[in-house]
XYZ file of C-alpha atoms in Angstrom:
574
model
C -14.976 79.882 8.579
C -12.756 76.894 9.911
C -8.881 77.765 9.507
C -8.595 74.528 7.731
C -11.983 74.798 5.179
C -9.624 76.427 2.489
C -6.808 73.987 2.316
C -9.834 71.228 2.271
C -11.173 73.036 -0.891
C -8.211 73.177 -2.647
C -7.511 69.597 -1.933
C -10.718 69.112 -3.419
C -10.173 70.594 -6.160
C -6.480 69.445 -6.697
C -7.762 65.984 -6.580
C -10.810 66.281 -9.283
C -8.064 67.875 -11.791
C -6.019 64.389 -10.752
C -2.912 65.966 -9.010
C -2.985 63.555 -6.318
C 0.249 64.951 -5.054
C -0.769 68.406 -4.972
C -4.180 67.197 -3.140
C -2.050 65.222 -0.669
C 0.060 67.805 0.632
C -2.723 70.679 0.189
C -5.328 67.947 2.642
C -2.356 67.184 5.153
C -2.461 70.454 6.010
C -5.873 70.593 6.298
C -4.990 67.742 9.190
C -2.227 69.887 10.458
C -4.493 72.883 11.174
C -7.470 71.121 12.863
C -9.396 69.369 10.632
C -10.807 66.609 12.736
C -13.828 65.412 10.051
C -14.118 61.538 8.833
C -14.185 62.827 5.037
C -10.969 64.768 5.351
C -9.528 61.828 6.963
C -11.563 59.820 4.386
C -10.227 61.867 1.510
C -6.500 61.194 2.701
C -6.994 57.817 3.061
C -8.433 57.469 -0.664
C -5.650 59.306 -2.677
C -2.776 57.237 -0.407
C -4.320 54.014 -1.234
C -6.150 54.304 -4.521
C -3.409 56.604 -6.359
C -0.356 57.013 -4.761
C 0.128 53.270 -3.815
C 0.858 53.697 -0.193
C -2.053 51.227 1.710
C -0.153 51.288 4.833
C -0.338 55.192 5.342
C -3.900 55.067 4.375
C -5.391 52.022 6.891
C -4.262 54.463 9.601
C -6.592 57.451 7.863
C -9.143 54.973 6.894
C -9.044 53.779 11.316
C -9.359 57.887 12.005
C -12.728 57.844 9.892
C -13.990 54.879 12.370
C -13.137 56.424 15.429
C -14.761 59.998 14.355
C -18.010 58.294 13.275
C -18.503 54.618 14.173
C -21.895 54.509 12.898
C -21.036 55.461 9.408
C -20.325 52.733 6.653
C -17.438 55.388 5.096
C -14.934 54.123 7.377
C -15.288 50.416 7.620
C -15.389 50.285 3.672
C -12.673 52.193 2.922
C -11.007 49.853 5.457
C -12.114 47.021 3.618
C -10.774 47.911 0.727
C -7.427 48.931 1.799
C -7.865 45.168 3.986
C -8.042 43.662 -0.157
C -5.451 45.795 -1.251
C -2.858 44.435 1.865
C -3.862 40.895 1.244
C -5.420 40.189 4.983
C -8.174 38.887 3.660
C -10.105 38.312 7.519
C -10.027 41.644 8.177
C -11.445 42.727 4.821
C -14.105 40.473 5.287
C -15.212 41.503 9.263
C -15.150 45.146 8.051
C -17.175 44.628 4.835
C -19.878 43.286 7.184
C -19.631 46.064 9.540
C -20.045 48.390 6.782
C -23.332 46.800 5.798
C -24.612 46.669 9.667
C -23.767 50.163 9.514
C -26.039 51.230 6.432
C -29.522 51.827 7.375
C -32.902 51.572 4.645
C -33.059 55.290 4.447
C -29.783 56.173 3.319
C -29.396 57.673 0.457
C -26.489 56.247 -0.561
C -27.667 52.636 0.341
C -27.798 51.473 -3.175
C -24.424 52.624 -4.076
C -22.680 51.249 -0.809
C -24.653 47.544 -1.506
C -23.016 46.931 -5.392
C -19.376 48.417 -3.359
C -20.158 45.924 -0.540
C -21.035 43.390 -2.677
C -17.818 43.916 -5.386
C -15.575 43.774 -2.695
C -17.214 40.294 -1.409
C -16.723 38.570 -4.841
C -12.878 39.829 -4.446
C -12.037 38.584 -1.495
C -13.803 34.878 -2.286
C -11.937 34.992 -5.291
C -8.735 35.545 -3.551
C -9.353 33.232 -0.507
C -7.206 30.357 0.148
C -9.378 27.811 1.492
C -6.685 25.618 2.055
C -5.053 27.408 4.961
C -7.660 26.965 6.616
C -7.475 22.583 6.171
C -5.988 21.086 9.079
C -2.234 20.675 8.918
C -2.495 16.707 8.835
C -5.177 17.189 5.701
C -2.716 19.480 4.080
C 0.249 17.760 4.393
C -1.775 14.643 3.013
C -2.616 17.180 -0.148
C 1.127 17.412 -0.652
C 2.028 13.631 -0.224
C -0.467 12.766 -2.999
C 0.857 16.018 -5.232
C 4.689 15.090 -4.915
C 4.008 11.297 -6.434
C 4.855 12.607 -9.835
C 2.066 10.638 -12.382
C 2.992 7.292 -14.472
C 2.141 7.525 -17.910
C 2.444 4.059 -19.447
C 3.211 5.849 -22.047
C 5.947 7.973 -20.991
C 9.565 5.774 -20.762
C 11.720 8.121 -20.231
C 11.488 7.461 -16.218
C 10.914 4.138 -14.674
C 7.665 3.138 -14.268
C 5.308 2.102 -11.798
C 5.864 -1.182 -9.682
C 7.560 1.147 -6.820
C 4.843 3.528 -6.785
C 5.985 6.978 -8.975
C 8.158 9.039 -8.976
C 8.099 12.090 -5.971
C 8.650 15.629 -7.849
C 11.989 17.011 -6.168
C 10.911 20.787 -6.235
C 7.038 19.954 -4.446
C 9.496 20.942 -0.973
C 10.318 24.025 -2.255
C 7.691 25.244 -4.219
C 4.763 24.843 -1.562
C 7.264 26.751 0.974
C 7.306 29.596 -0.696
C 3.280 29.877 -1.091
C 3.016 31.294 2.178
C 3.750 31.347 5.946
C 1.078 28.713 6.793
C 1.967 26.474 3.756
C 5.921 26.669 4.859
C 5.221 25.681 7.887
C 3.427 22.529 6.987
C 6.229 21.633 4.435
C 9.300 21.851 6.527
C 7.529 19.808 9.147
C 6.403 16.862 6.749
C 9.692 15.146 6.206
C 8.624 13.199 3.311
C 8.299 16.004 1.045
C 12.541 16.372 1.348
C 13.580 13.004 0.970
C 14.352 13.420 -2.427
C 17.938 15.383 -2.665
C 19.217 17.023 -5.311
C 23.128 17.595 -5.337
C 24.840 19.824 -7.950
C 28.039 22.604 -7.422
C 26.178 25.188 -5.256
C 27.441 23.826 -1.887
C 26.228 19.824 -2.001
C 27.686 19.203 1.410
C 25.604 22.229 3.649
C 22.495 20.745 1.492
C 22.790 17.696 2.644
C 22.813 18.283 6.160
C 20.008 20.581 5.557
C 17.752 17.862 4.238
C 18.829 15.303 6.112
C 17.685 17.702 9.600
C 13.957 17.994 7.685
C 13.659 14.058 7.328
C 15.935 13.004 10.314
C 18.055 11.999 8.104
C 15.636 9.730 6.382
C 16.901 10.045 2.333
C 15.086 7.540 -0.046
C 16.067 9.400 -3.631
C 19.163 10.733 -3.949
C 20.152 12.556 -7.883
C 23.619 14.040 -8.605
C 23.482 16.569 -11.399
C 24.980 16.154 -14.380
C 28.549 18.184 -13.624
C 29.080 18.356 -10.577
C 32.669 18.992 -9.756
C 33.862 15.424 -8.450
C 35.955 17.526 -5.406
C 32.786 18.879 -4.343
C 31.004 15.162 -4.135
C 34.470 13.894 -2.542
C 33.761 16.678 0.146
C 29.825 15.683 0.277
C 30.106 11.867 0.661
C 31.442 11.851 4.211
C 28.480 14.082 5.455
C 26.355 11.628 3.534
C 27.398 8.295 5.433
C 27.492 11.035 9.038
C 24.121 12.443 8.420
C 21.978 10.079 6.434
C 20.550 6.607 8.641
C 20.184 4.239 6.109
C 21.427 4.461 2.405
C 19.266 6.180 -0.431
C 16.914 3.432 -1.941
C 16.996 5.188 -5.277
C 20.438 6.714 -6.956
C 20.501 8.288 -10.364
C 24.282 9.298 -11.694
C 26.591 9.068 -13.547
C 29.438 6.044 -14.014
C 32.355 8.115 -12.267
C 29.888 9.478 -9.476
C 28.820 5.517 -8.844
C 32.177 4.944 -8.865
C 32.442 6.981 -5.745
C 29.645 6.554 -4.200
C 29.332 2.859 -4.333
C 31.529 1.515 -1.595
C 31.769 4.834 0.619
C 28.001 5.271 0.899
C 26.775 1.155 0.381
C 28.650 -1.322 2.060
C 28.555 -4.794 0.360
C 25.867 -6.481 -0.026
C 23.467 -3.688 0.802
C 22.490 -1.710 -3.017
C 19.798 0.826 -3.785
C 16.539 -0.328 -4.439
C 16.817 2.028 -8.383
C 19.629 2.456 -10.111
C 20.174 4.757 -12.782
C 23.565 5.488 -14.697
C 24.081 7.886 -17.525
C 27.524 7.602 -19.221
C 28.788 11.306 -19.666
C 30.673 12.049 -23.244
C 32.652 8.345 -24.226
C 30.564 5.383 -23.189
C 31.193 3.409 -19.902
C 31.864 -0.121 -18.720
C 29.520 -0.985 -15.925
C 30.248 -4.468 -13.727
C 27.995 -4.438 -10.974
C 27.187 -6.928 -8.087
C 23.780 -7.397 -8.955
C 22.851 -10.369 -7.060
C 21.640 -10.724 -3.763
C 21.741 -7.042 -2.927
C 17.626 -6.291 -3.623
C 18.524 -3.883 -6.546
C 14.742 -4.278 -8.446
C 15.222 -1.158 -11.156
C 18.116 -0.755 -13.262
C 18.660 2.001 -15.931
C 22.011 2.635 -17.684
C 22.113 4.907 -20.740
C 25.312 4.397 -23.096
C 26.473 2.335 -20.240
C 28.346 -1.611 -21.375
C 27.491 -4.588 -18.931
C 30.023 -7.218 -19.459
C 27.108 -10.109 -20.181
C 29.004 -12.699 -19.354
C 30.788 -11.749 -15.782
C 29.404 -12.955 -12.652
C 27.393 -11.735 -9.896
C 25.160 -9.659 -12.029
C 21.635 -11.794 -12.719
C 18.949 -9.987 -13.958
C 16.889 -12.726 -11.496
C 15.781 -9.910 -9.088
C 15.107 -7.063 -11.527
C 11.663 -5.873 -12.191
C 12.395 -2.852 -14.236
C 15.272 -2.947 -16.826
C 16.272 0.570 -19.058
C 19.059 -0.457 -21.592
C 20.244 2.563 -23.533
C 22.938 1.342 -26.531
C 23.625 -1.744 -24.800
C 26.509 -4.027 -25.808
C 24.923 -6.196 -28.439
C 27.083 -6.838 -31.494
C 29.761 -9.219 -32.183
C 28.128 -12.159 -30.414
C 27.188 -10.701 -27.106
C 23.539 -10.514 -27.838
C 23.575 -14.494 -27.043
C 24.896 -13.679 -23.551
C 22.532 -11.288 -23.315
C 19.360 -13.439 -24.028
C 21.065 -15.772 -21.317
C 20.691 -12.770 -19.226
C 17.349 -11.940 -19.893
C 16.360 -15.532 -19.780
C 17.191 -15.550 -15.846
C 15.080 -11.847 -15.413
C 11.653 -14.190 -14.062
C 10.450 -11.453 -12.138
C 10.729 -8.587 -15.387
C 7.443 -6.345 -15.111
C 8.955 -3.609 -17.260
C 12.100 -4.185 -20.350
C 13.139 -1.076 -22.196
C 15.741 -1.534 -24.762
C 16.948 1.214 -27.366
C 19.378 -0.209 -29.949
C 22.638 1.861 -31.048
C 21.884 1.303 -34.707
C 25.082 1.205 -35.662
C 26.134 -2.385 -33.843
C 25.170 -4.781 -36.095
C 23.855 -8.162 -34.776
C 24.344 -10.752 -36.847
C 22.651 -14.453 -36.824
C 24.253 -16.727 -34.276
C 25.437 -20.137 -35.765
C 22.878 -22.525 -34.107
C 25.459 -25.080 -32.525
C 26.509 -21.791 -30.929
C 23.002 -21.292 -29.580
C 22.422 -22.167 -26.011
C 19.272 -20.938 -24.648
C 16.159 -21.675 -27.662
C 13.430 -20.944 -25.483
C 12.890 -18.602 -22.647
C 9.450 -17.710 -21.486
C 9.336 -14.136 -19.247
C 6.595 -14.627 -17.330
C 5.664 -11.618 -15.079
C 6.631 -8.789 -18.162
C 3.734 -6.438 -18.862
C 5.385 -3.515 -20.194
C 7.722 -3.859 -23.503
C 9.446 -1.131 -25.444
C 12.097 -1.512 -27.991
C 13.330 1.098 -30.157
C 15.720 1.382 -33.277
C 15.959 -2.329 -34.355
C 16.091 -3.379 -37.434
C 13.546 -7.079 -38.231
C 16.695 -9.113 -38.197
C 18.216 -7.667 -35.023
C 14.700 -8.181 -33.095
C 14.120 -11.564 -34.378
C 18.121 -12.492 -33.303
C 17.367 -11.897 -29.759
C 13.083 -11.550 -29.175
C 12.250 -14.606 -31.517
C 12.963 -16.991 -28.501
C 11.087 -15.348 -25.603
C 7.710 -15.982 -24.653
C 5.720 -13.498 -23.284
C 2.205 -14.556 -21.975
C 0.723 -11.100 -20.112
C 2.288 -8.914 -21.813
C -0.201 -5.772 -22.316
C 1.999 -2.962 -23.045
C 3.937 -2.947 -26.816
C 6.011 -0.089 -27.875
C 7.775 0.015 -30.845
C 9.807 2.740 -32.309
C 12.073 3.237 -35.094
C 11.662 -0.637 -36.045
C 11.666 -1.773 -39.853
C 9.216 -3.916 -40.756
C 7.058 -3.701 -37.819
C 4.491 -6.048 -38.836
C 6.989 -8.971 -38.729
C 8.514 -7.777 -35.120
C 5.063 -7.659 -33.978
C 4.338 -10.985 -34.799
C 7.274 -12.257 -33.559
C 6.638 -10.919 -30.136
C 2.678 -11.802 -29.968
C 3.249 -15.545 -30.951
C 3.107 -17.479 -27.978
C 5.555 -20.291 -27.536
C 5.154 -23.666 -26.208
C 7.988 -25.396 -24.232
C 9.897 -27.194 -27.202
C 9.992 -31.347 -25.845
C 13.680 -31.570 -27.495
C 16.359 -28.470 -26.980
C 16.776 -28.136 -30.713
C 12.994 -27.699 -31.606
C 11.167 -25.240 -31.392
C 7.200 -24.578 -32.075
C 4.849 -21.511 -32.201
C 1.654 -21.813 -32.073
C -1.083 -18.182 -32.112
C -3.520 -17.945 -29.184
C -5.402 -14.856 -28.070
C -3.650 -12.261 -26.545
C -4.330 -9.869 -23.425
C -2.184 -6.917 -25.574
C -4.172 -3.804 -24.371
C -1.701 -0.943 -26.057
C 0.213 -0.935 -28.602
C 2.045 2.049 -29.987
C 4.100 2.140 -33.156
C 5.908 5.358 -33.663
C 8.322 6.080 -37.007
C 8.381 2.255 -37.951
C 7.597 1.197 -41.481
C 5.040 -1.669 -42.553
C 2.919 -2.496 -45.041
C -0.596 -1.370 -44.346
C -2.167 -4.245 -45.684
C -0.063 -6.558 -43.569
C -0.728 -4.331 -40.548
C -4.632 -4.608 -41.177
C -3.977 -8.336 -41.451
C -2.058 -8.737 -37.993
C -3.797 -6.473 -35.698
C -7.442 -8.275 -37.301
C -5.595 -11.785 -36.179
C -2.866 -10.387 -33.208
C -4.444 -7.739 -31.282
C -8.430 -7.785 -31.131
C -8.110 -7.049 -27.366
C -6.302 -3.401 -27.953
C -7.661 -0.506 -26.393
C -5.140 1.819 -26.943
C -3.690 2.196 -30.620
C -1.243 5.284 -31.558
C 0.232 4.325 -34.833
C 2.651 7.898 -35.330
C 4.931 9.251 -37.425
C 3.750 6.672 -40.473
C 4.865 8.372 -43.669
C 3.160 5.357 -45.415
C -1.090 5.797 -46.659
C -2.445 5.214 -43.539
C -6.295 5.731 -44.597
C -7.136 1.946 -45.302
C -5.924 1.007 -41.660
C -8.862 3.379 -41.063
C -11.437 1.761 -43.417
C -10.592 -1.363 -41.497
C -10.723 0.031 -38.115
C -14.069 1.523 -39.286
C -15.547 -1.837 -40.806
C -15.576 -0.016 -44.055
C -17.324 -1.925 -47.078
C -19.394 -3.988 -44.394
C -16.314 -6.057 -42.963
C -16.194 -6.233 -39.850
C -14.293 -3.645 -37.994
C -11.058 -4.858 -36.711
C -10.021 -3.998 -33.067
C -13.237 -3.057 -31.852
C -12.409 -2.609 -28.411
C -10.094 0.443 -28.957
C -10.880 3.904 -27.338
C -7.664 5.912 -27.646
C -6.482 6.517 -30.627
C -3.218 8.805 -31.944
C -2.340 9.115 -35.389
C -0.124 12.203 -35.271
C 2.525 12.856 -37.907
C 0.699 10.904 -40.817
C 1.001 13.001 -44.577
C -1.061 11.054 -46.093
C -4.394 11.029 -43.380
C -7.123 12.986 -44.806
C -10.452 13.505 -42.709
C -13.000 11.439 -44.502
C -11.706 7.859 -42.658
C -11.264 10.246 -39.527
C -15.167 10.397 -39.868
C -16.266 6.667 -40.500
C -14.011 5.625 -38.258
C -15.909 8.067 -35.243
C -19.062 7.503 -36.764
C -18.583 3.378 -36.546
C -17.875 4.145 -32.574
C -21.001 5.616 -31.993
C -23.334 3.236 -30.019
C -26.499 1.779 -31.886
C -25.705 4.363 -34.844
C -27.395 7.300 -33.046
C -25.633 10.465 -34.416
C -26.787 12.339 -31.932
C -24.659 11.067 -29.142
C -21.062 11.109 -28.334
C -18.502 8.311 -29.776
C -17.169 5.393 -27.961
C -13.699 7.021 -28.461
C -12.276 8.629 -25.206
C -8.985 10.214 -27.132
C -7.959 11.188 -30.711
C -5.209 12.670 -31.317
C -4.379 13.628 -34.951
C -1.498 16.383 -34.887
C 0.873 17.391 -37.639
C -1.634 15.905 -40.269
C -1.784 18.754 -42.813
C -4.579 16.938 -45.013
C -7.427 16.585 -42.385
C -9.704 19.077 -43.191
C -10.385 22.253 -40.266
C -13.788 22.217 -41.416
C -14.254 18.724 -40.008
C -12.486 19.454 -36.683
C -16.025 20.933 -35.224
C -17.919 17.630 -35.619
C -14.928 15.598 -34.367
C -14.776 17.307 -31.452
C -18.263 16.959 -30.483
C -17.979 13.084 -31.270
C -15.031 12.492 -29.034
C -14.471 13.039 -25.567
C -10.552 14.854 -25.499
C -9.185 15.403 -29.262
C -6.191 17.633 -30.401
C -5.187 18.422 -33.722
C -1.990 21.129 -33.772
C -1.031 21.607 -37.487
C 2.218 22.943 -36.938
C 3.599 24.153 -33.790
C 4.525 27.685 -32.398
C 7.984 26.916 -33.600
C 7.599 25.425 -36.799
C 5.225 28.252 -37.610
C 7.745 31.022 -37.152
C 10.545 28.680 -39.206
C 8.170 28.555 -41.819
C 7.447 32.613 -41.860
C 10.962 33.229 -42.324
């Protein structure tokens, strides 16, 4: 008997009763004392890898196997799966084949070493990355198209659209850490960096960084919210070294613009967006708006001084007005403002409710009649009717298509006000109104109050173009708004042209409307096909029925209805 044949056994039998150390040690020396057979090696190789977590050690066991019998599939599967185990997913592959080239029809074992073969297959496709094997220019296109963040009409909270999107900040960073081949591409597609994010962990070494990945080539440039302002000082001179042409797009605070303005944007050059946050007390703003190509402006608890000069709204195309100065007579100046904003795409105004406007005496009134004729999108939050007729009731606005309101009492009468259209009064002091059809395609009321009667009445007269209607947070009966959007009774439906629609936060909405109001969307009333409607979202209505959410869901293409969420659930447990 071989010198090594009992150690072998006892490793054998070591590693049935699962001491995989005992079995390691017992078939090393096994190795040690001669043992030159593939399933000693083979045996090694399996414990390392399998049960002791050490693939490395056992690839070199699993190699022995090969070189002791190349015709054998043993070797090249065990090397496959150790291959799997490693991630090199090649390799694994090229030895899975070799393992089935190796198996001939009258092995025994054939059937067994096929379903292994074949398991290991569907791992490795499973784990693939087919995109490292794109070409670099198709790659780096994949990650130009997934850094333009996504503009949701319905999303305000960033500005919107006319310059394109938004690029995601982190896209740089997160790709580069996929893997080698993915890092690579990243750091040598500048655009991907041009966005550069400063805060207190060493601003000025970052900005030489990025600006040596885009050759100095900045377009966005964001200062986080408290940053220390000796840190900036420090940053701003390797700014104006490094970077070749000022960031189109700044968003920071009042003291950081304070800074940055003249240092890094010699008069009359401006960004392209400008967005200013007011940090703790609110902030007095006077910039030199015009003739410096500034299109976006957003300023958040930030005063403009409406009647200074050199600030026209006459380039804008995207305004953001957070608490704006509006009380105590400057919401005339600021109508004389927006009066001179002809090229407005986009007006966002939220109203601190506690500045009261009141009526302007009309010899006081200058401007009756303004028309804004390129605004599409319009959002305005937290005004009271009176406030919103003071300032809106004297614009015109013929495309608009986008309506927001939020937070707006008596929301029928606002929306009236803004969907009149107004003809060019023939003497200063007269002024007419006369209702046309409108090209309104969304309108979105959220936590405004109205009369549901009124609002039946309006949106069957105002909006008969809609095709997006969220009416949210209504804590009025919202169900006949329903019947009429359903043609309930044999009216009519109102707004038939609708094919989103969001009702979340609604008490009082209870599931039989829901259903006529699917059921009247269904072309040439054949129940057995899908529903006009593309969206319906109904969540935080307690009174819809969950026996009815089966059918819904059936009738419409993309529905959600979350009673209560993960949060509110465990509040109400306690």
């Amino acid at each position: 008997m071989a010198s090594w044949k009992p150690a072998f056994d006892n490793a054998v039998v070591s590693f049935r009763e699962k001491k995989y150390d005992v079995a390691l040690n017992q078939v090393s020396e096994a190795i040690r004392q001669g043992a030159d057979r593939a399933n000693v090696y083979d045996l090694r190789a399996n414990i390392l890898s399998e049960y002791l977590g050490r693939p490395k050690e056992a690839l070199r066991d699993a190699k022995m196997v090969i070189k002791l019998c190349p015709e054998a599939p043993k070797g090249y599967l065990r090397a496959a799966q150790i291959f799997v185990k490693l991630g090199s997913l090649e390799p694994a592959s090229k030895m899975a084949e070799h393992a089935l080239k190796c198996t001939s029809l009258d092995n025994p074992k054939r059937d067994s070493i096929l379903q292994s073969v074949a398991t290991l297959q569907a791992e490795i496709a499973k784990k693939r990355c087919h995109v490292s094997k794109l070409p670099i220019e198709l790659l780096t296109l994949v990650f130009e198209l997934a850094s333009i963040l996504p503009v949701d009409e319905g999303n305000s909270g960033s500005m919107q659209g006319y310059l394109g999107g938004r690029r995601n900040p982190r896209l740089g960073y997160d790709v580069s850490r996929v893997c080698r081949y993915w890092r690579r591409a990243a750091l040598e597609y500048p655009p991907l960096w041009r966005t550069l994010v400063l805060g207190n962990r060493k601003p000025s070494a970052k900005v030489q960084l990025w600006a040596s990945r885009t050759g100095g080539n900045i377009e966005e440039l964001i200062i986080r919210p408290g940053i220390h302002r000796h840190l900036l000082k420090e940053a701003i001179p390797v700014i104006t070294k490094h970077v070749t042409s000022p960031p189109r797009i700044i968003r920071c605070s009042v003291e950081e613009w304070d800074l940055l303005e003249d240092a890094v944007y010699p008069r009359p050059t401006r960004p392209t967006e400008l967005n200013i946050t007011a940090e703790g007390n609110q902030r007095t703003l006077v910039p030199h708006l015009e003739g410096t190509g500034l299109q976006s402006l957003a300023l958040d608890w930030v005063f403009i001084p409406w009647d200074g000069d050199g600030h026209s709204f006459s380039e804008l195309k995207f305004l953001k007005l957070i608490s704006p100065m509006l009380m105590n007579g400057h919401h005339e100046l600021f109508i004389e403002r927006l009066a001179e904003a002809q090229n407005l795409q986009t007006l966002i105004v939220a109203r601190d409710p506690i500045q009261l406007i009141t009526p302007t005496p009309k010899e006081q009134i200058r401007i009756t009649y303004a028309r804004l004729s390129n605004l599409r999108f319009l959002e305005l939050s937290r005004f009271a009717d009176d406030s919103l007729q003071a300032i809106f009731s004297r614009f015109d606005f013929p495309l608009l298509e986008v309506l927001h309101l939020e937070g707006v009492t008596r929301a029928c009468a606002s929306l009236r006000t803004i969907r009149r259209r107004l003809s060019p009064p023939p003497d200063p002091d007269v002024m007419e109104a006369e209702l046309v059809p409108s090209v309104l395609r969304t309108l979105r009321l959220r936590g405004c109050t109205f009369d549901t009667k009124d609002l039946v009445e309006t949106l069957s007269s105002h909006c008969c173009e809609l095709e997006i209607l969220e009416i949210s947070g209504a804590g009025m009966e919202i169900n006949p708004l329903l019947d009429a959007l359903a043609g309930d009774r044999g009216a009519a439906a109102i707004c038939p042209h609708v094919k989103e629609f969001n009702f979340s936060s609604s008490p009082t909405l209870t599931g039989a409307p829901l259903k006529s109001l699917v059921k009247s969307r269904i072309p040439n009333d054949d129940q057995g096909k899908q529903s006009d409607i593309r969206s319906l979202i109904i969540d935080k209505c307690p009174k819809v029925e969950s026996q009815l959410l089966p059918w819904l869901w059936q009738k419409v293409k993309r529905g959600s209805c979350v009673y209560e969420t993960g949060k509110e659930i465990r509040k109400t447990r306690r």
